[in-house]
Short mmCIF file of C-alpha atoms and ligand atoms in Angstrom, two decimals:
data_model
loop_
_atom_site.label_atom_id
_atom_site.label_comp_id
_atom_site.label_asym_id
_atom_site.label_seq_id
_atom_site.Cartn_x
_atom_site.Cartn_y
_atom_site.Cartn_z
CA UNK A 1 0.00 0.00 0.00
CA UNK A 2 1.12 3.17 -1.26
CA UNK A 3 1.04 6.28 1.96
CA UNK A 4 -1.14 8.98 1.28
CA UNK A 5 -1.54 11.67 3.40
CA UNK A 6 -0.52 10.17 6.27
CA UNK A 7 0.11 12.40 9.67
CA UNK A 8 2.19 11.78 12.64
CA UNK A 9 -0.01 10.77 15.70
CA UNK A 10 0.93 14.12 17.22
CA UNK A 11 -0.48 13.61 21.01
CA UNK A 12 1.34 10.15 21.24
CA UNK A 13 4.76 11.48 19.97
CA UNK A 14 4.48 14.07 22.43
CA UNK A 15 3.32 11.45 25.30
CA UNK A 16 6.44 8.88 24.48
CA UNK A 17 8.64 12.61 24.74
CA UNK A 18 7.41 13.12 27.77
CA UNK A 19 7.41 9.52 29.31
CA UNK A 20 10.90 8.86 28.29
CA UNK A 21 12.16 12.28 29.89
CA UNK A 22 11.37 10.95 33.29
CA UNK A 23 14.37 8.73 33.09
CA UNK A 24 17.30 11.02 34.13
CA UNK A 25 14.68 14.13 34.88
CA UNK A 26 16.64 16.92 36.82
CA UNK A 27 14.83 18.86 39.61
CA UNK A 28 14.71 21.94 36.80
CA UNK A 29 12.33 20.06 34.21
CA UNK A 30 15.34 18.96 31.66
CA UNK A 31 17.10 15.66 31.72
CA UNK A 32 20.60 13.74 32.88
CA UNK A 33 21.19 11.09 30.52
CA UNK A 34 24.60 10.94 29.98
CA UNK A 35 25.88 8.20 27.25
CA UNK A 36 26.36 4.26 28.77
CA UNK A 37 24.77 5.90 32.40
CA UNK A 38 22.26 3.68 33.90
CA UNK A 39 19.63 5.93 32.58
CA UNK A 40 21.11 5.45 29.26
CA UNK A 41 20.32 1.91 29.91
CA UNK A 42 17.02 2.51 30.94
CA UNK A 43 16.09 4.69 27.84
CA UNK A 44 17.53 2.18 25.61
CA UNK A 45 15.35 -0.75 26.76
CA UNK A 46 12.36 1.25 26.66
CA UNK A 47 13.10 2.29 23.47
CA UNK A 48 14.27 -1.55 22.00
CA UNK A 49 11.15 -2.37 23.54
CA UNK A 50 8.55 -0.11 21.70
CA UNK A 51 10.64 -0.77 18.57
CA UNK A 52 9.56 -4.14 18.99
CA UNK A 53 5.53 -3.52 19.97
CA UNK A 54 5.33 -1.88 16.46
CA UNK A 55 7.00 -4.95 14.34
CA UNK A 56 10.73 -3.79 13.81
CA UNK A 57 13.31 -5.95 14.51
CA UNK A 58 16.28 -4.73 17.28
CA UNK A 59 19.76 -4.92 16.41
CA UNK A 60 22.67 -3.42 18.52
CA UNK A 61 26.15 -3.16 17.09
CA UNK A 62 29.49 -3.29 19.10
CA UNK A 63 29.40 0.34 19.81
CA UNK A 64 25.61 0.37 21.76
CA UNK A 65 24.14 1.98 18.44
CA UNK A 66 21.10 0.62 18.38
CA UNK A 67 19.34 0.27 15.03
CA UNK A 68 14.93 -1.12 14.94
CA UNK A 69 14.19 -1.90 11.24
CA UNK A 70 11.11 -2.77 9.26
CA UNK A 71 11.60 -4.76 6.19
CA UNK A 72 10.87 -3.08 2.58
CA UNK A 73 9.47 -4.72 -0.52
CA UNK A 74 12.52 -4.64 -2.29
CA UNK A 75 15.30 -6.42 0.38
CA UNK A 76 18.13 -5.48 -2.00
CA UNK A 77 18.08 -1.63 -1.22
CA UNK A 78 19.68 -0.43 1.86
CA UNK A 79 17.93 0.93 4.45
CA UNK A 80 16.57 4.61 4.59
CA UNK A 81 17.38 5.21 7.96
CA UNK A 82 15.92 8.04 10.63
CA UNK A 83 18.67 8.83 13.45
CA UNK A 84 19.70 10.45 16.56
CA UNK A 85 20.34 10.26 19.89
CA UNK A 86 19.04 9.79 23.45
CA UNK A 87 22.01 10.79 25.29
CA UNK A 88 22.04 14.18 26.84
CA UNK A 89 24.74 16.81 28.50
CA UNK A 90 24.36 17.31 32.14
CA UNK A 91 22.27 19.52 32.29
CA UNK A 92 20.62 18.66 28.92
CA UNK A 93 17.02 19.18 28.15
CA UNK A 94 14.23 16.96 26.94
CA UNK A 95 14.69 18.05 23.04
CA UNK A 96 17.91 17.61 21.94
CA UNK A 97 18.86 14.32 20.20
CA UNK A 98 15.57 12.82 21.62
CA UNK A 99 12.84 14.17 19.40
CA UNK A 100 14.80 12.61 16.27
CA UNK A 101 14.46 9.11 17.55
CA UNK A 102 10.92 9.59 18.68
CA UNK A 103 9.39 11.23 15.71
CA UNK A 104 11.28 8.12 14.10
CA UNK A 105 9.75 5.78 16.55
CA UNK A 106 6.27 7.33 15.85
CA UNK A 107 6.87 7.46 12.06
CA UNK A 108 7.68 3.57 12.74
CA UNK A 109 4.17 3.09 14.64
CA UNK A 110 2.35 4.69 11.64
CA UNK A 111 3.84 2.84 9.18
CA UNK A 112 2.73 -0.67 11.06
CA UNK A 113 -0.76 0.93 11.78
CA UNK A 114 -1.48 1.79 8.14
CA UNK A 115 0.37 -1.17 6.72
CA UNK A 116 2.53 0.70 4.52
CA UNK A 117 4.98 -1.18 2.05
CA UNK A 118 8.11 1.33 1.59
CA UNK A 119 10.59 0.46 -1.01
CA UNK A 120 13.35 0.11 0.67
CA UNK A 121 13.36 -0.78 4.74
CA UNK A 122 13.29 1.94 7.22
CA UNK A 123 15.62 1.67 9.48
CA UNK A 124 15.65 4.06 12.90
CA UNK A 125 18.45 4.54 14.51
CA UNK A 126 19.52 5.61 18.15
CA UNK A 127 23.67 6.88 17.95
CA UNK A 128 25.74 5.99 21.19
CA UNK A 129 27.46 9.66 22.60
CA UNK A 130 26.32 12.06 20.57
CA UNK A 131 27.09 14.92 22.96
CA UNK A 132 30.29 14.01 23.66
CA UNK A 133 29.69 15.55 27.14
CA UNK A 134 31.16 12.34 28.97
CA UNK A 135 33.26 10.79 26.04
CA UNK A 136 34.81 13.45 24.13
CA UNK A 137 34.76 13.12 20.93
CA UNK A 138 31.14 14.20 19.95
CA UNK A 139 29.79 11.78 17.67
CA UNK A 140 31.88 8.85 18.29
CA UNK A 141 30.28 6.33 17.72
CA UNK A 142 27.86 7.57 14.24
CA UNK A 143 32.13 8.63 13.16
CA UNK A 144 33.53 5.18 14.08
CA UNK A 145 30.22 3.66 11.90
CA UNK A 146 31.26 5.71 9.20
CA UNK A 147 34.92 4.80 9.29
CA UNK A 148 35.97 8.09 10.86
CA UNK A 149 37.36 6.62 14.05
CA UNK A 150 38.20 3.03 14.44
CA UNK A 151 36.93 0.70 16.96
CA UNK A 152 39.99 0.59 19.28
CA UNK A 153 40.24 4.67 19.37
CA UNK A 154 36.01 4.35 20.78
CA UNK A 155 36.58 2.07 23.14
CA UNK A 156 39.55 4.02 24.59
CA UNK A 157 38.18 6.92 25.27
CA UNK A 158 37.65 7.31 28.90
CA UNK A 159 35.72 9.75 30.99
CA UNK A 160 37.09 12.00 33.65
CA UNK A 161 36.68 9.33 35.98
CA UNK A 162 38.85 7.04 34.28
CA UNK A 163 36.68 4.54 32.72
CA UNK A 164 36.47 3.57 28.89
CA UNK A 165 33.68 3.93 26.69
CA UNK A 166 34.75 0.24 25.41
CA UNK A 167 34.18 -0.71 29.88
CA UNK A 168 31.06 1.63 30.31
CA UNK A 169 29.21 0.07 27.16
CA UNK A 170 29.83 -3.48 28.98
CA UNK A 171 28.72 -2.18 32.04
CA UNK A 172 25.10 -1.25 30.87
CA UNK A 173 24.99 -4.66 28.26
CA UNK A 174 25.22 -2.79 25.21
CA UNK A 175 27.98 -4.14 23.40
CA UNK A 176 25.93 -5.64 20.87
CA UNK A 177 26.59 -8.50 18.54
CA UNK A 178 26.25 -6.54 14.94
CA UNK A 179 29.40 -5.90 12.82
CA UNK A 180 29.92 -1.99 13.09
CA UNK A 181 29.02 -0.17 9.84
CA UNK A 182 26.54 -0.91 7.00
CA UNK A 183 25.04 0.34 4.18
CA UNK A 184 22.30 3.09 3.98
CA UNK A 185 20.55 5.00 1.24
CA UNK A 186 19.93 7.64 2.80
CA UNK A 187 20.12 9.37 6.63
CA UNK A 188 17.16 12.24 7.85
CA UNK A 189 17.13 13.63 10.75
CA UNK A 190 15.15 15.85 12.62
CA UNK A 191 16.23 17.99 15.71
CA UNK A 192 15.95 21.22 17.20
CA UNK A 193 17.42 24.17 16.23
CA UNK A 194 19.41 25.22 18.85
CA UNK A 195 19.61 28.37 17.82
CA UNK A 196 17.56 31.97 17.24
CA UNK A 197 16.71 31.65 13.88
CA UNK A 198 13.32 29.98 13.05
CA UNK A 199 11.62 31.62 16.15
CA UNK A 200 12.90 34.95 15.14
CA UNK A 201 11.82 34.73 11.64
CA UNK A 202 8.35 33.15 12.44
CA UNK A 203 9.05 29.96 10.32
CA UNK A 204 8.45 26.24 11.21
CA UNK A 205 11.24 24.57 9.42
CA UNK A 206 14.48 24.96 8.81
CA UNK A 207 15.96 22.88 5.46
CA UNK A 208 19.76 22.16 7.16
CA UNK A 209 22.39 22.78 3.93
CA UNK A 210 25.37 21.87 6.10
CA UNK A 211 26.98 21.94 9.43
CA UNK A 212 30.02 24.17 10.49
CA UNK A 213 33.51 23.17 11.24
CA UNK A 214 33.89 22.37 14.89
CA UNK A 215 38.01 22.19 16.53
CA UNK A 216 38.14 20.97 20.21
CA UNK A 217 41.23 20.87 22.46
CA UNK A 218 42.31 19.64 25.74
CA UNK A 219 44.76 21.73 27.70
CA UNK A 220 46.96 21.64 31.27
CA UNK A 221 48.09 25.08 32.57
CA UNK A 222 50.97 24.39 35.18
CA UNK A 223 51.98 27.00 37.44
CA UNK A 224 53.16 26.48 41.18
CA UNK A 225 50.76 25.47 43.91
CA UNK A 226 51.33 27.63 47.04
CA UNK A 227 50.25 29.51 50.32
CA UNK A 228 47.32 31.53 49.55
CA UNK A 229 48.26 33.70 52.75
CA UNK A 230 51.90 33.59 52.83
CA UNK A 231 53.01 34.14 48.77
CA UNK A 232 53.22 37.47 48.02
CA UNK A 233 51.88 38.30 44.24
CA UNK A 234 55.14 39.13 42.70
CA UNK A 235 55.75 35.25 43.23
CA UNK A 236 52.45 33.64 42.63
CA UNK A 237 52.74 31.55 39.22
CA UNK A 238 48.62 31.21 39.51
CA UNK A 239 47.87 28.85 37.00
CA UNK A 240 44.16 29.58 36.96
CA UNK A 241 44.92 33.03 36.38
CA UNK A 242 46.58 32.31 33.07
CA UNK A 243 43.34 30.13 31.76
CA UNK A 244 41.44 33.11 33.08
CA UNK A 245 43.03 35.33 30.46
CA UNK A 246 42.44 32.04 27.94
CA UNK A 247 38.94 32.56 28.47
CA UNK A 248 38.77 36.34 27.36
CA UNK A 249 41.08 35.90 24.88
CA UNK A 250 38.98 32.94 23.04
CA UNK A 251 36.00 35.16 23.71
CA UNK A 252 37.72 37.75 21.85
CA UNK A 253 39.12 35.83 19.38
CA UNK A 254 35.76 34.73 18.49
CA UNK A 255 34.28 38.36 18.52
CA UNK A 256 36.75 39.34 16.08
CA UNK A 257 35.11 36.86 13.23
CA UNK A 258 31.47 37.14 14.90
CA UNK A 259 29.10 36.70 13.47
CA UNK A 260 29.93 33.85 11.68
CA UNK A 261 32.18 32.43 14.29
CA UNK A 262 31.90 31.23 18.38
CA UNK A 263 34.61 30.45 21.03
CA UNK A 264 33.99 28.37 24.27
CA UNK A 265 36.03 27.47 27.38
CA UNK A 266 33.38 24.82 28.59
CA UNK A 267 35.20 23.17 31.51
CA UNK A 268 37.77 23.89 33.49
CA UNK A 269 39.32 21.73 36.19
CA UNK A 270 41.26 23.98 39.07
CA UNK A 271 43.72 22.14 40.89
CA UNK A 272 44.13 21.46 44.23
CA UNK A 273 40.68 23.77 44.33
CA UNK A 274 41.34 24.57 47.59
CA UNK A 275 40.24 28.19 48.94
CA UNK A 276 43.86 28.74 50.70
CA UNK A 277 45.95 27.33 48.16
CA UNK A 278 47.31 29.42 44.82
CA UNK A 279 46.30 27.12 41.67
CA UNK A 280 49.03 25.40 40.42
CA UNK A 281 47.53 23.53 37.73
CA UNK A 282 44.23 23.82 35.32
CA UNK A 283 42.62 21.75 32.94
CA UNK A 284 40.39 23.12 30.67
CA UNK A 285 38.66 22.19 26.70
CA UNK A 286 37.83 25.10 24.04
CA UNK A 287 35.61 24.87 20.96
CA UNK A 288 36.12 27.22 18.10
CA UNK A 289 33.47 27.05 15.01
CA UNK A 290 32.95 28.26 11.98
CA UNK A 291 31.12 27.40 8.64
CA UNK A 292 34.55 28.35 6.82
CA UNK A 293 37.03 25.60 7.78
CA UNK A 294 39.62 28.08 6.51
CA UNK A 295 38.30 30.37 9.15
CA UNK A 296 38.68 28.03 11.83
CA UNK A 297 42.11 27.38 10.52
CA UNK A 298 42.77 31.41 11.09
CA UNK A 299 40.98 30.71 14.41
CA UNK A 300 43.26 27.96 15.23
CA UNK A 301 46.41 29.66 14.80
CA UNK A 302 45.44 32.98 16.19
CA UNK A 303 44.31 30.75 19.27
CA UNK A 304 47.53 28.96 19.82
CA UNK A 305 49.51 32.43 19.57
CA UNK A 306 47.78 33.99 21.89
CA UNK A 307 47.66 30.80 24.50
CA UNK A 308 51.35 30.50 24.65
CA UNK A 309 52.38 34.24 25.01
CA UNK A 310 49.48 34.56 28.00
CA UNK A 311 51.70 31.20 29.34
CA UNK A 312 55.03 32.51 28.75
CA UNK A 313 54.25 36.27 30.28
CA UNK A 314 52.89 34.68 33.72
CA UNK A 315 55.39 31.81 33.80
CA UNK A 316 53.60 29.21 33.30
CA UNK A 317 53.55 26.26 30.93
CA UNK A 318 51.00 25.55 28.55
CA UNK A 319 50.33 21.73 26.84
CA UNK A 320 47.95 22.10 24.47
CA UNK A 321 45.77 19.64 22.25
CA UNK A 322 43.99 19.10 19.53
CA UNK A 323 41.49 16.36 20.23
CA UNK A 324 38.49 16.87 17.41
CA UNK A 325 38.39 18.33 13.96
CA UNK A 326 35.19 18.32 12.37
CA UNK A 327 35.25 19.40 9.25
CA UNK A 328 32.80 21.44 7.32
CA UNK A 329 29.78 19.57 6.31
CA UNK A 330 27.72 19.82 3.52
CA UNK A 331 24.48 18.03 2.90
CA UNK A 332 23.15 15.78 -0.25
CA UNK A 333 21.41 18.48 -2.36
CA UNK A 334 18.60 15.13 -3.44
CA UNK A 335 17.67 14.63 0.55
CA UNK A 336 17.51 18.36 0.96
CA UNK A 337 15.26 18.67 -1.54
CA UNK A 338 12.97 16.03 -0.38
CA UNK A 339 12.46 17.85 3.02
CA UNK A 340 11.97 20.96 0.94
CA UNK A 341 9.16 19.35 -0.87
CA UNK A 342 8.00 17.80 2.04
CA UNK A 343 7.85 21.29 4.14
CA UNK A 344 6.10 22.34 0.68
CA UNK A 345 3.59 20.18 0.62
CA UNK A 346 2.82 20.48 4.02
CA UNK A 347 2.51 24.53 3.78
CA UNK A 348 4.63 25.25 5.82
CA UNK A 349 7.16 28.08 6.44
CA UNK A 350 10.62 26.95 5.84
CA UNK A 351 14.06 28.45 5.07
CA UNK A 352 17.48 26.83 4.68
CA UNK A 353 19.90 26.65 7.43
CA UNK A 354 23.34 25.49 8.70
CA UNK A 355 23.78 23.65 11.41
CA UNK A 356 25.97 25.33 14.32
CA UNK A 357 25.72 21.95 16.45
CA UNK A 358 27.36 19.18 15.59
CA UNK A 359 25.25 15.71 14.73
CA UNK A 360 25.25 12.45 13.90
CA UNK A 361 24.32 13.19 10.71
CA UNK A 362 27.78 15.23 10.31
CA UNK A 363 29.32 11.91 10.06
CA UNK A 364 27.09 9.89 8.44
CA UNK A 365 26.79 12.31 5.25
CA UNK A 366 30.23 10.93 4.51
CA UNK A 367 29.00 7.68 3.65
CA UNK A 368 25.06 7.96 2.73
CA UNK A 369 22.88 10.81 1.18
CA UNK A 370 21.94 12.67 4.32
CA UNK A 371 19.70 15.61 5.34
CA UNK A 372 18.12 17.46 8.97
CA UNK A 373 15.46 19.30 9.28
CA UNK A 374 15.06 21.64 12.37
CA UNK A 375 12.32 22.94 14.27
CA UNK A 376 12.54 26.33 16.65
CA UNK A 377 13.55 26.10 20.40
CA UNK A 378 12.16 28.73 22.68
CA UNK A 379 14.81 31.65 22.96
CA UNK A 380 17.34 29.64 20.60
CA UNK A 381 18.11 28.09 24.40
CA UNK A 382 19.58 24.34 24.54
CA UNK A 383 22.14 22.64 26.22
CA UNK A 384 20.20 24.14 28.91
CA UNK A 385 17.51 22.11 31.31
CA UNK A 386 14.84 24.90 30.08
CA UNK A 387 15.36 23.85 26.11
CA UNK A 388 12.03 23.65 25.02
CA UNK A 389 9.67 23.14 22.12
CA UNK A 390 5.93 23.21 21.03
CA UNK A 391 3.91 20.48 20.59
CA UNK A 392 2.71 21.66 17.11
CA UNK A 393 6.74 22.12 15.77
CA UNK A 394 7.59 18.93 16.92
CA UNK A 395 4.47 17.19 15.13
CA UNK A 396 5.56 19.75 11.79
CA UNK A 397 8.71 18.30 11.82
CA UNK A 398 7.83 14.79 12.61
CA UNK A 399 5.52 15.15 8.97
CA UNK A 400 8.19 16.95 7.18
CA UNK A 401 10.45 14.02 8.61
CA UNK A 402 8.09 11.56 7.02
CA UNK A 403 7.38 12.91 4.16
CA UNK A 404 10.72 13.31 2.91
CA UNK A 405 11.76 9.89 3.70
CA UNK A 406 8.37 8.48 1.89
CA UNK A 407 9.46 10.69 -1.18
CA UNK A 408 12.85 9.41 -0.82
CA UNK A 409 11.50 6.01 -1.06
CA UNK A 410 9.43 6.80 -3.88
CA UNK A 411 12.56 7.53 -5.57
CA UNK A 412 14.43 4.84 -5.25
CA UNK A 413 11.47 2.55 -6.37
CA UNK A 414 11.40 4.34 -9.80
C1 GLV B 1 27.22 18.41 19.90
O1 GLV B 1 26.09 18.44 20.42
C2 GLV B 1 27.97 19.63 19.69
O2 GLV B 1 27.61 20.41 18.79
O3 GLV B 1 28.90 19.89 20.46
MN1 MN B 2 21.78 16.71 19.42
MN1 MN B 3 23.56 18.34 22.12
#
């Protein structure tokens, strides 16, 4: 059976959102799911489970991404696939990542309900560490499935506590039994936009062209530890005081090519962190982006200039790392044009848009067709416990989600 005008079941998307955001719910209405946490765990089998109450089968590869399918009429194609994530930062809301998977999930549910025969199987897929927030990189695990990263560099990477991702996925049983990597013909996804844009123009949908070039580093500043009472200032070597310069410099460094471009210092460790003790040594990770990656190359070496003469003025030493390039991304022009038409057909207001974030589908456009379409966030605000998102732009974007991969489908069948 062919799909016409089919809608999203708009109440019971909304219902599973709001269900599923009781697992890690923080005290200020957003969510703390961090990736291979027990409430990662606990997400994951409800999820695997309500793959399964709509007809998909479960598969979990040996990097926890978990993929439901449902079979197409013709078995040779590849899979469309639908993906995102249900890990969260810290202090993450109930938005970001999430609403991908479930508008896939209830895109699944209609398809059983209606009986619809796609094409080619749909495949939905929920991506191990997305954020990145406790295994850095971002997008580990959709860049080791695309060939990015290998195996052995995922499992490796440890948290600040210590542990791997390759010991955390074991911990939570979700080191699954499929090879890692397979084909697709295509990759949607839709997520919020994270940003001002949609709300302040008034429009539903944004078409996503591309995402921006992301660089990430890991640094120690060493100074001296010592007496907060007893040193005198002339012979303080206050290592926190040098990062504290870091931090206005990458602010400014980022002004300078603003507004294109954005600079963070997003955690800083202060050692001993003691109140009567000068800080002798400081961790700390910046993010520079841009959609140019020959501005973030500018960005880069500006960056390091300035790091090491605040170090060497203060007397202290600076190691510095590069631990994630993301290149520049841009997106299949045929998917983007299905969610145009899709976003079309639906009437509703739409504009393109690149991506500041970073996503899963990043990755995976280096390997299948891939497309996202975005829906506005209240104030542009996420990361952030109060992220939030209407009921009505969520269901928009679930259709515009489903239509494009039914027209997608429709392609590939001709
Ligand atoms: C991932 O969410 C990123 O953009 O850092
Ligand atoms: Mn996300
Ligand atoms: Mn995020």
């Amino acid at each position: 059976m062919s799909a016409p005008n089919l809608v999203v079941n708009s109440d019971r998307l909304w219902a599973s959102i709001q269900e599923t955001a009781a697992i890690g719910a923080t005290p200020k209405g957003g969510i703390c799911r961090l990736a291979l946490s027990d409430e990662d765990r606990r997400v994951r089998d409800w999820f695997a489970e309500a793959c399964r109450a709509c007809g998909c089968s479960v598969s979990v590869d040996a990097l926890g991404n978990m993929f439901a399918r449902r079979p197409g009429r013709n078995p040779k194609l590849p899979p469309i696939a639908i993906g995102s994530h249900l890990d969260t930062q810290p202090t993450g809301g109930k938005y970001d990542g999430i609403i991908g998977v479930l508008a896939g999930l209830e895109i699944m549910r209609l398809l059983d309900e209606a009986g619809v025969e796609t094409e080619a199987p749909i495949e939905l897929i929920n991506w191990t560490n997305e954020e990145g927030a406790r295994f850095a990189p971002a997008m580990l695990a959709s860049g080791t499935f695309a060939g990015v990263f290998t195996p052995d560099y995922a499992y490796a990477r440890e948290d600040r506590g210590g542990v791997s991702f390759g010991s955390a996925l074991d911990a939570i049983g979700y080191r699954g039994a499929e090879p890692i990597g397979h084909p697709l013909s295509a990759h949607f996804e839709l997520h919020i936009e994270q940003g001002p844009i949609l709300e302040a123009e008034g429009r539903t949908i944004g078409v996503v062209t591309g995402v921006q070039s992301i660089r990430w580093y890991e640094a120690t500043m060493t100074g001296m530890d010592g007496h907060a009472g007893a040193t005198p200032m002339h012979l303080r070597r206050d290592a926190l005081l040098g990062v504290a310069e870091i931090v206005r410099a990458v602010h400014a460094l980022a002004m300078r090519y603003a507004p294109g471009a954005v600079g963070t210092v997003g955690m800083i460790e202060n050692r001993p962190n003691s109140r009567n003790v000068v800080p002798g040594e400081v961790f700390f990770t910046v993010d520079l982006r841009h959609a140019d990656d020959a501005v973030v190359a500018e960005m880069d070496a500006a960056f390091r200039a300035e790091a090491a003469a605040i170090a060497s003025r203060s007397g202290l030493t600076l190691s510095l790392e590069e631990t994630w390039r993301s290149p520049a991304v841009h997106f299949d022009a045929g998917c983007v044009a299905a969610v145009t038409g899709a976003a079309e057909r639906l009437g509703l207001s739409h504009r393109p848009l690149v991506s500041g974030a970073g996503h899963d589908s990043a990755y995976i456009a280096r390997v299948a067709p891939t497309t996202m379409v975005f829906i506005p966030c209240k104030d542009g605000l996420s990361h952030n416990e109060a992220e939030s998102a209407t009921q009505a732009d969520v269901a928009a974007g679930a259709n515009v989600l489903l239509g494009a991969v039914l027209a997608f489908d429709r392609g590939l069948g001709e």
